Coordinates of N, CA and C in Angstrom, one line a residue:
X1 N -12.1 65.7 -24.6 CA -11.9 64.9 -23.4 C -10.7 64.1 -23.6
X2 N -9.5 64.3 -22.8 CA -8.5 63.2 -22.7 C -8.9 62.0 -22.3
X3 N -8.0 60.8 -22.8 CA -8.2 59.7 -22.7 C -7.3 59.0 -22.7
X4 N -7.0 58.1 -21.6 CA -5.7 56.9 -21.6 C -6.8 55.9 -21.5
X5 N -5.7 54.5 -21.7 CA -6.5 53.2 -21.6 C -5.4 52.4 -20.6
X6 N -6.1 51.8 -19.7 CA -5.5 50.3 -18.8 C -6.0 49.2 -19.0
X7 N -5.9 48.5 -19.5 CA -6.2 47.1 -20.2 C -8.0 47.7 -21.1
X8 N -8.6 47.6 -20.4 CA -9.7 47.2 -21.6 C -10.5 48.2 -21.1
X9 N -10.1 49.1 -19.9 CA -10.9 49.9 -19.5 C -10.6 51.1 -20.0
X10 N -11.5 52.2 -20.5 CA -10.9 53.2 -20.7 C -10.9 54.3 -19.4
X11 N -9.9 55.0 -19.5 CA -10.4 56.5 -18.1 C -10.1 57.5 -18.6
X12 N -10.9 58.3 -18.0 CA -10.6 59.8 -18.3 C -10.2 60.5 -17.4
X13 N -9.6 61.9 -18.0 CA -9.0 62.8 -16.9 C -10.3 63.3 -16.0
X14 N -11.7 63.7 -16.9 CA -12.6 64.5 -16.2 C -13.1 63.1 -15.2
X15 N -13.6 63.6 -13.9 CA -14.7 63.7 -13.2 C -15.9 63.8 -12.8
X16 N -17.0 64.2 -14.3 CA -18.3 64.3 -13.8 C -19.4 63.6 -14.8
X17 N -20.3 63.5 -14.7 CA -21.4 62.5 -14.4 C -21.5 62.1 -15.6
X18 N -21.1 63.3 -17.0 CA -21.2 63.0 -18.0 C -20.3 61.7 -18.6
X19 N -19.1 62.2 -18.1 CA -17.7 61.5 -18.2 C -18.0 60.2 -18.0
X20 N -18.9 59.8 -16.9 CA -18.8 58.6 -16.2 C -19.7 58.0 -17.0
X21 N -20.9 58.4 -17.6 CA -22.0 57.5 -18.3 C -21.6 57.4 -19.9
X22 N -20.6 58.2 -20.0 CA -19.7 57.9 -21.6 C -18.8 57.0 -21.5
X23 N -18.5 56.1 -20.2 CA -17.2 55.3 -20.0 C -17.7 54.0 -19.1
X24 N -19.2 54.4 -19.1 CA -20.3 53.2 -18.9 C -19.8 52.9 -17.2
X25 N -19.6 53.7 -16.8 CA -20.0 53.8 -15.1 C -21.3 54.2 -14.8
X26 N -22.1 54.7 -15.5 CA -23.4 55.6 -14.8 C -24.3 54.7 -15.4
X27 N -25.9 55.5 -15.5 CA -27.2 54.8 -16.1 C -26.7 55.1 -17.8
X28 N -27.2 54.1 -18.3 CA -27.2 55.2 -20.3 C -28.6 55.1 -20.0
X29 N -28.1 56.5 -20.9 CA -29.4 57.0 -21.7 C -30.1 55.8 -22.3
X30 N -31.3 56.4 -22.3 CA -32.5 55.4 -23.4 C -32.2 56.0 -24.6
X31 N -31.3 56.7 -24.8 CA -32.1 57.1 -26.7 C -29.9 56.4 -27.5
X32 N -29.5 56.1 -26.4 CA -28.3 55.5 -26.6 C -28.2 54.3 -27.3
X33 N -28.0 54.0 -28.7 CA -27.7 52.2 -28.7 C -27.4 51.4 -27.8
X34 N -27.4 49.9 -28.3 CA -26.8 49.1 -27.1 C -25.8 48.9 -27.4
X35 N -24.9 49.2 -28.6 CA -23.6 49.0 -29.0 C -23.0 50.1 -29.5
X36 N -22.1 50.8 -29.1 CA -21.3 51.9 -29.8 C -19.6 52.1 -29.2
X37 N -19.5 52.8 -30.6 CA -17.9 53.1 -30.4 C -17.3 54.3 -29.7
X38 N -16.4 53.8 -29.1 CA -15.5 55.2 -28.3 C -14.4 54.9 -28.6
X39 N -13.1 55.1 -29.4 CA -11.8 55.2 -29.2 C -12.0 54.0 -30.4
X40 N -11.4 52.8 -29.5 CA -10.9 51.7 -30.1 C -11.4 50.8 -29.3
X41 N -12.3 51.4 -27.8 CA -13.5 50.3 -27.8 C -14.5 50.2 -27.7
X42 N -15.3 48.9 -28.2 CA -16.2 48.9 -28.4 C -17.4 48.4 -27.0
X43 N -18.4 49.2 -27.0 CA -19.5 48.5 -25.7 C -20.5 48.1 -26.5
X44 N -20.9 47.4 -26.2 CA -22.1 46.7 -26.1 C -21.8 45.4 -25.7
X45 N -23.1 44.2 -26.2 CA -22.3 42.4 -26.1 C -22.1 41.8 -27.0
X46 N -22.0 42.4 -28.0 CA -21.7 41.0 -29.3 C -20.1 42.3 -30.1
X47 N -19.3 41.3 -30.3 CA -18.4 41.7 -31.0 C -18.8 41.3 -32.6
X48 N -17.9 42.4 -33.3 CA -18.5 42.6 -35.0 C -18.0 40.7 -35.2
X49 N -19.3 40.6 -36.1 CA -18.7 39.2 -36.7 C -18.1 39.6 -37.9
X50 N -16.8 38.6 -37.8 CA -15.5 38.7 -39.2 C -16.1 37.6 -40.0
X51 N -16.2 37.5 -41.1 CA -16.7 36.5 -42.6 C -15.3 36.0 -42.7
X52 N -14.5 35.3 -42.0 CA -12.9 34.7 -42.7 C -13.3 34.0 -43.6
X53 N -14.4 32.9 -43.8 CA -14.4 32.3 -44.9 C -14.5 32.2 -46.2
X54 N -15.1 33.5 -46.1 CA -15.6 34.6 -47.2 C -13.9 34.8 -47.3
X55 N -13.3 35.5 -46.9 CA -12.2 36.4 -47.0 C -11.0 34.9 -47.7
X56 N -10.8 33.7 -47.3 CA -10.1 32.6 -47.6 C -10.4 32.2 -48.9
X57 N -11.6 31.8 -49.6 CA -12.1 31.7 -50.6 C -11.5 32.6 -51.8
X58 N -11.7 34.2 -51.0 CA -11.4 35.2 -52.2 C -9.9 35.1 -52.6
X59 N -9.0 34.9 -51.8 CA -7.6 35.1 -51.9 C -7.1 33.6 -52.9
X60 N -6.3 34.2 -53.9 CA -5.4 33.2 -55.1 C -5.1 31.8 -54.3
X61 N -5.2 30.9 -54.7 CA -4.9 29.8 -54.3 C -3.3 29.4 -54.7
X62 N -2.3 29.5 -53.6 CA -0.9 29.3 -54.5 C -0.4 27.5 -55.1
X63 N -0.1 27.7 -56.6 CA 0.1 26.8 -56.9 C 1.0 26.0 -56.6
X64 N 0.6 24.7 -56.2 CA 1.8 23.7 -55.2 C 3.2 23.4 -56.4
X65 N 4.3 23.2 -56.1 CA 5.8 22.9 -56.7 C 5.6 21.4 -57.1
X66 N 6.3 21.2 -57.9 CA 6.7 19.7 -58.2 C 7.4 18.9 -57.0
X67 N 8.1 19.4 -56.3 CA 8.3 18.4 -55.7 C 8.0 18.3 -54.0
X68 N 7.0 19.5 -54.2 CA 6.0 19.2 -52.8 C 5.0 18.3 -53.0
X69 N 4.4 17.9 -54.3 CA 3.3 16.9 -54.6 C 4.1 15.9 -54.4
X70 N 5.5 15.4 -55.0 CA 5.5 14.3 -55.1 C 5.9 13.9 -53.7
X71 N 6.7 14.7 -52.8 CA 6.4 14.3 -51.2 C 5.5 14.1 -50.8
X72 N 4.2 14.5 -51.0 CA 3.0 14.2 -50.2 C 2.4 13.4 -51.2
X73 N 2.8 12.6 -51.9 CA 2.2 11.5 -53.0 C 2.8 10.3 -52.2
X74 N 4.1 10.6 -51.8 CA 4.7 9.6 -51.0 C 5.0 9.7 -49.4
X75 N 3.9 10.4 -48.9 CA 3.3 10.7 -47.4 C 2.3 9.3 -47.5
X76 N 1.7 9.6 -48.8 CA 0.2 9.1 -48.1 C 0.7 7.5 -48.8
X77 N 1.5 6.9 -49.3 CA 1.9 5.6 -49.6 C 2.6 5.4 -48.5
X78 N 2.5 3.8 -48.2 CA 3.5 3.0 -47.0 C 4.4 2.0 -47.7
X79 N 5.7 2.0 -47.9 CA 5.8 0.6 -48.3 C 6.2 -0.9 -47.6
X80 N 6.1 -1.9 -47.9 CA 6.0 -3.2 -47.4 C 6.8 -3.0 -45.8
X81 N 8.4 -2.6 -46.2 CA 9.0 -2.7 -45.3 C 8.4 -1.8 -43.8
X82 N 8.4 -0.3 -44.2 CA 7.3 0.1 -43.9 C 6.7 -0.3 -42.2
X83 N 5.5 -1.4 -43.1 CA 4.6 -1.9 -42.6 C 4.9 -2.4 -41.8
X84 N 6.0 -3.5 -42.6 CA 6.6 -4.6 -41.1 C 7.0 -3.9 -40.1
X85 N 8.1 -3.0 -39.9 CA 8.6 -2.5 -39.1 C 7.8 -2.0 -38.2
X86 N 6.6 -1.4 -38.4 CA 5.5 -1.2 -37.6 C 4.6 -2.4 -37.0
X87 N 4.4 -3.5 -37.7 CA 4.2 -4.6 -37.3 C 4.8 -5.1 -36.0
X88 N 5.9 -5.3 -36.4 CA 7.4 -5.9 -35.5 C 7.1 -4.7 -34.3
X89 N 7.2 -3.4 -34.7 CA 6.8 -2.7 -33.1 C 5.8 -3.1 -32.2
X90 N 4.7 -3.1 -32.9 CA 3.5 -3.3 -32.2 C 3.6 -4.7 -31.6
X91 N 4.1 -5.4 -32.1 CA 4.4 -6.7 -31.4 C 5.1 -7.0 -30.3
X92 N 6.5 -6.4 -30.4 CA 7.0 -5.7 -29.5 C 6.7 -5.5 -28.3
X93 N 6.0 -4.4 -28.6 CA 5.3 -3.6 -27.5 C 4.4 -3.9 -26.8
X94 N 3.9 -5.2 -27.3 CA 2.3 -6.0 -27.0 C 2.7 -6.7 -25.6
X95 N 4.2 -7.7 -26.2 CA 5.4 -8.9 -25.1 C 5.4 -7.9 -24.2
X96 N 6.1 -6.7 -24.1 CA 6.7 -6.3 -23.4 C 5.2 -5.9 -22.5
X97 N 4.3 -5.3 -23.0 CA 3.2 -4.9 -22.3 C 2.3 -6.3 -21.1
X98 N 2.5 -7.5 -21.8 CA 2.0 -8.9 -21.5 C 2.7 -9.0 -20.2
X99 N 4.4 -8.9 -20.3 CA 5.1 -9.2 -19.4 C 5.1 -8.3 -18.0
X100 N 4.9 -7.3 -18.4 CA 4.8 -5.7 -17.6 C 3.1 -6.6 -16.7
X101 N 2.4 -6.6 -17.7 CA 1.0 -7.4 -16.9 C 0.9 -8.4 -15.5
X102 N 2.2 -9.1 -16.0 CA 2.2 -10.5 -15.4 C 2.6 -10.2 -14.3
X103 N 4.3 -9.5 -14.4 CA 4.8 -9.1 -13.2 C 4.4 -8.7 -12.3
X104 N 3.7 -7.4 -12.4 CA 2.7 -7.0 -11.5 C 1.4 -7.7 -10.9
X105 N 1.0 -8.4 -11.7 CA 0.3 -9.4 -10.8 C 0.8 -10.3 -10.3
X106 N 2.1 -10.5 -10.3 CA 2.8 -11.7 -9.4 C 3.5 -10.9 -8.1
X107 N 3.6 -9.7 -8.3 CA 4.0 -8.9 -7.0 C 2.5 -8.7 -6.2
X108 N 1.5 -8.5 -6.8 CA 0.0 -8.3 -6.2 C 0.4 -9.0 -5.1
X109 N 0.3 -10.8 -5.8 CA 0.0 -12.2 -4.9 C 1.3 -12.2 -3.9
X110 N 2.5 -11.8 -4.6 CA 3.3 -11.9 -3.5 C 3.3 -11.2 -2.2
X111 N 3.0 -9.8 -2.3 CA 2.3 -8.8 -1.3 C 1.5 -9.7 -0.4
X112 N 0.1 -10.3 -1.2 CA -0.9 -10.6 -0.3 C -0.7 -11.5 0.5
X113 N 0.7 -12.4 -0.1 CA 0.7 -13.7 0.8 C 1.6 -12.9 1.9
X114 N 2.4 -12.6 1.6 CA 3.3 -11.7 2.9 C 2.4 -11.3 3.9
X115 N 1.4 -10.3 3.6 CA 0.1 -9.7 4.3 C -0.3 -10.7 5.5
X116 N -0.9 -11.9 4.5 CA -1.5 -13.3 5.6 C -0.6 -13.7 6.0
X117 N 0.4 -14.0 5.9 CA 1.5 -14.7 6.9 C 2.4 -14.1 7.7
X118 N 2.6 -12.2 7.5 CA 2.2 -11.5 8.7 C 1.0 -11.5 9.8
X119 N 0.4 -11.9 9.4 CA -1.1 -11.8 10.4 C -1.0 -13.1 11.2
X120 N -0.6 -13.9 10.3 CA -0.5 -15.3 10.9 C 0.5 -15.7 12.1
X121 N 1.7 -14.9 12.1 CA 2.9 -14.8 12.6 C 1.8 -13.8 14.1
X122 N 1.8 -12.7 13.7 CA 1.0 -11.9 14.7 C 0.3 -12.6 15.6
X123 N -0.9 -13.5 14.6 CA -1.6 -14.1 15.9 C -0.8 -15.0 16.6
X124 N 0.1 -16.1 16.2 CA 1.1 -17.0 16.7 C 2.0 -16.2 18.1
X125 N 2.2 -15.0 17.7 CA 2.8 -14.2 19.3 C 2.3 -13.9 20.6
X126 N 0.6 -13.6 19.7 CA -0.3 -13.6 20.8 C -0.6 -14.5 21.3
X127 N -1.2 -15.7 21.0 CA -1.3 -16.9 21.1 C -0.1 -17.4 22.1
X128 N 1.4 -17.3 21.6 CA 2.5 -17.8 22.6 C 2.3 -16.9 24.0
X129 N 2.1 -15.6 24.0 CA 2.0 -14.6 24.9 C 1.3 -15.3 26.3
X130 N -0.2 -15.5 25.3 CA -1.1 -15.7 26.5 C -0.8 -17.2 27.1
X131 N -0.1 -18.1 26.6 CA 0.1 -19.4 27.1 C 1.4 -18.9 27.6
X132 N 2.3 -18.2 28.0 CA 3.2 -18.2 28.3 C 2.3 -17.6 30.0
X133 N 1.5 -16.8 29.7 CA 0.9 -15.7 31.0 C 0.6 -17.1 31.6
X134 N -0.5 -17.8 30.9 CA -1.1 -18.9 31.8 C -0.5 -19.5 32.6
X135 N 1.0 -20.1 31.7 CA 1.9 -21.2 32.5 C 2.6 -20.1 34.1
X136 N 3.2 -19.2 33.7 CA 3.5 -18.5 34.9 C 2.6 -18.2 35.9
X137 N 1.5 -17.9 35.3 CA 0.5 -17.6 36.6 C 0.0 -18.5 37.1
X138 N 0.3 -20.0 36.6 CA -0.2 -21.2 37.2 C 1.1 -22.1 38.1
X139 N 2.3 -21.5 38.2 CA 2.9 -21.9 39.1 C 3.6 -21.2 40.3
X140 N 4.0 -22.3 41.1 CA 3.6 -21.5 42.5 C 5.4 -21.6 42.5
X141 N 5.9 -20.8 42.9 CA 7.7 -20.9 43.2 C 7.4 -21.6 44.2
X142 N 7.2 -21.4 45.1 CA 7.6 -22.0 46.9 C 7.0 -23.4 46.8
X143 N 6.2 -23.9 46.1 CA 6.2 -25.0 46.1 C 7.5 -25.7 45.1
X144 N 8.0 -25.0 43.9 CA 9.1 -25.6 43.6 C 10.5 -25.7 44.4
X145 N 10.4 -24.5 45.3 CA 11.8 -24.8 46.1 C 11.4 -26.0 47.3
X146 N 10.7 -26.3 47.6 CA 9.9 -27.5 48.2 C 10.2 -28.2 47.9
X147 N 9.9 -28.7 46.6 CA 10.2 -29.7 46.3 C 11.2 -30.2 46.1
X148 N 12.4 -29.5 45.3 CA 13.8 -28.9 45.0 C 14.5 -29.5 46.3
X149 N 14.2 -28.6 47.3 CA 15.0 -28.8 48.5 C 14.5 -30.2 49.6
X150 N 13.3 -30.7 49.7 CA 13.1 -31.1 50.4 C 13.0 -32.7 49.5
X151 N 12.7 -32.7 48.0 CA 12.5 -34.0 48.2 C 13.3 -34.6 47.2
X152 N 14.0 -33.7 46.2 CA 15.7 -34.1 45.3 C 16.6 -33.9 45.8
X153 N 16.6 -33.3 47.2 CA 18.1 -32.9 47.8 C 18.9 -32.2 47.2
X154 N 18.3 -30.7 46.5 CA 19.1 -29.8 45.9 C 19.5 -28.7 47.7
X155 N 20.6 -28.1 47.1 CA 21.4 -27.3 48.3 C 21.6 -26.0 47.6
X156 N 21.7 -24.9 48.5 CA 22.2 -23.2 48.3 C 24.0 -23.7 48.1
X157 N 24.5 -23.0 46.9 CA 25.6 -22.6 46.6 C 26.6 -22.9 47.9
X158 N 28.0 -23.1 48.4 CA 28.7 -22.8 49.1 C 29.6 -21.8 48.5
X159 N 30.6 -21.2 49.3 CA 30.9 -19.9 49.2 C 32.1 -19.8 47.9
X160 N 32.7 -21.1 47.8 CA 33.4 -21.3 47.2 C 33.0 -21.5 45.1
X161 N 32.1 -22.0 45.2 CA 31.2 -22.3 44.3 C 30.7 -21.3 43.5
X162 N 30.6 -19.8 43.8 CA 30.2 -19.4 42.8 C 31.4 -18.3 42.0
X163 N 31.2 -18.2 41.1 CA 32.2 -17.2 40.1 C 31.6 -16.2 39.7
X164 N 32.2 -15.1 39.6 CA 31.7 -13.6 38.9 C 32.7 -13.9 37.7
X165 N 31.9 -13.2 36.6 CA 32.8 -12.8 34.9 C 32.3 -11.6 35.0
X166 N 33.1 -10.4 34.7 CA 33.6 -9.4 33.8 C 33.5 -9.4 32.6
X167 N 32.6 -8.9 31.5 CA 32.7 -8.9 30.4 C 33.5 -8.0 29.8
X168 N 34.4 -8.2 28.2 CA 34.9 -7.0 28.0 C 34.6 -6.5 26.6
X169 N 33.6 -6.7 26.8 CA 33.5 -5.8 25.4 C 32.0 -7.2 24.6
X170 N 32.8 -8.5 24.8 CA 31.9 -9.3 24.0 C 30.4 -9.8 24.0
X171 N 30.0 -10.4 23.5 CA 28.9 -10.8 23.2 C 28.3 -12.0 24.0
X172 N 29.3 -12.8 24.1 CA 29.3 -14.1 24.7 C 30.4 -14.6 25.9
X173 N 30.2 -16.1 26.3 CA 31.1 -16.0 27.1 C 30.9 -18.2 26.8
X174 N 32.2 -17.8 26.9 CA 32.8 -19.3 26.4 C 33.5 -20.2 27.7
X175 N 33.1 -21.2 28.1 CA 33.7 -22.0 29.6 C 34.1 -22.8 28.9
X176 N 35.8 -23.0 29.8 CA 36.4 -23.9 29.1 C 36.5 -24.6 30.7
X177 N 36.3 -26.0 30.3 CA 36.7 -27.0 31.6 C 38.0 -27.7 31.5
X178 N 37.8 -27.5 33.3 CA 39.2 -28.1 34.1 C 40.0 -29.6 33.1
X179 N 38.6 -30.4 32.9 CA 39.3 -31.7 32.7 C 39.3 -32.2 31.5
X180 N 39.9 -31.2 30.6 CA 40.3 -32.1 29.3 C 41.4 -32.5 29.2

């Protein structure tokens, strides 16, 4: 029987029932193990156990050089300087961490106050809003021209009296008088 393999499956060229329960598509047999070999794979569920430990043990132990001991004689020592310098980092890194702390809690507070003093501003608009509605809806025009006209002696413009401006461009508009 020919045989190719695609990843872990094997297939064959044949097509029939035999083929298929040799390549573990069909029922197996009862008189079949639960583990056997075809090719180069194996069915069943347990893969062979390998003894490496056994096998590491048996193999020569290579003997270390002179001057790979004395590097790792002087791996595992620190000296003074060493230490400080590692000291001095961690200290370091403590300030710098402390300060990194601080800061950000002082942006926290500064956020939160911004927060409440937006809200506070907010309600202050509302607040102007509705007192602004009240005062308008509580006065009466026709009684101010009433009054205006009838009891300060204010008068309508004469024809002469009023002026148009033209803006050209600006923002503002500046009156300069007759009598300086």
């Amino acid at each position: 029987m020919a045989r190719t393999t695609y990843g872990n499956r094997p297939t064959s060229s044949y097509r029939n029932a035999d083929a298929r329960q040799n390549m573990g598509y069909g029922p197996r047999p009862q008189s079949q193990p639960s583990r056997r070999r075809t090719g180069s794979y194996v069915y069943g569920n347990a893969a062979p156990k390998l003894d490496v430990q056994q096998e590491m043990e048996q193999q020569p132990r290579r003997a270390l050089s002179n001057t790979t001991r004395k590097n790792r004689d002087k791996a595992r020592h620190m000296n003074l300087g060493y230490v400080a310098f590692l000291v001095l980092a961690m200290c370091v890194a403590g300030y710098v961490l402390i300060n990194y702390l601080q800061l950000q809690a002082a942006i926290t507070n500064v956020t939160e106050n911004i927060a409440s003093q937006q809200r506070e501003l907010n309600n202050l608009k509302v607040a102007n809003d509705e007192e602004l509605c009240r005062i308008t809806s509580g006065v009466d025009m026709e009684e101010v021209k009433r009054v205006a006209i009838g009891e300060l002696g204010m008068v309508y413009p004469q024809e002469g009296q009023i002026i148009t401006y033209s803006s050209e461009g600006r923002d503002y508009v500046r009156k300069v008088s007759d009598g300086n």
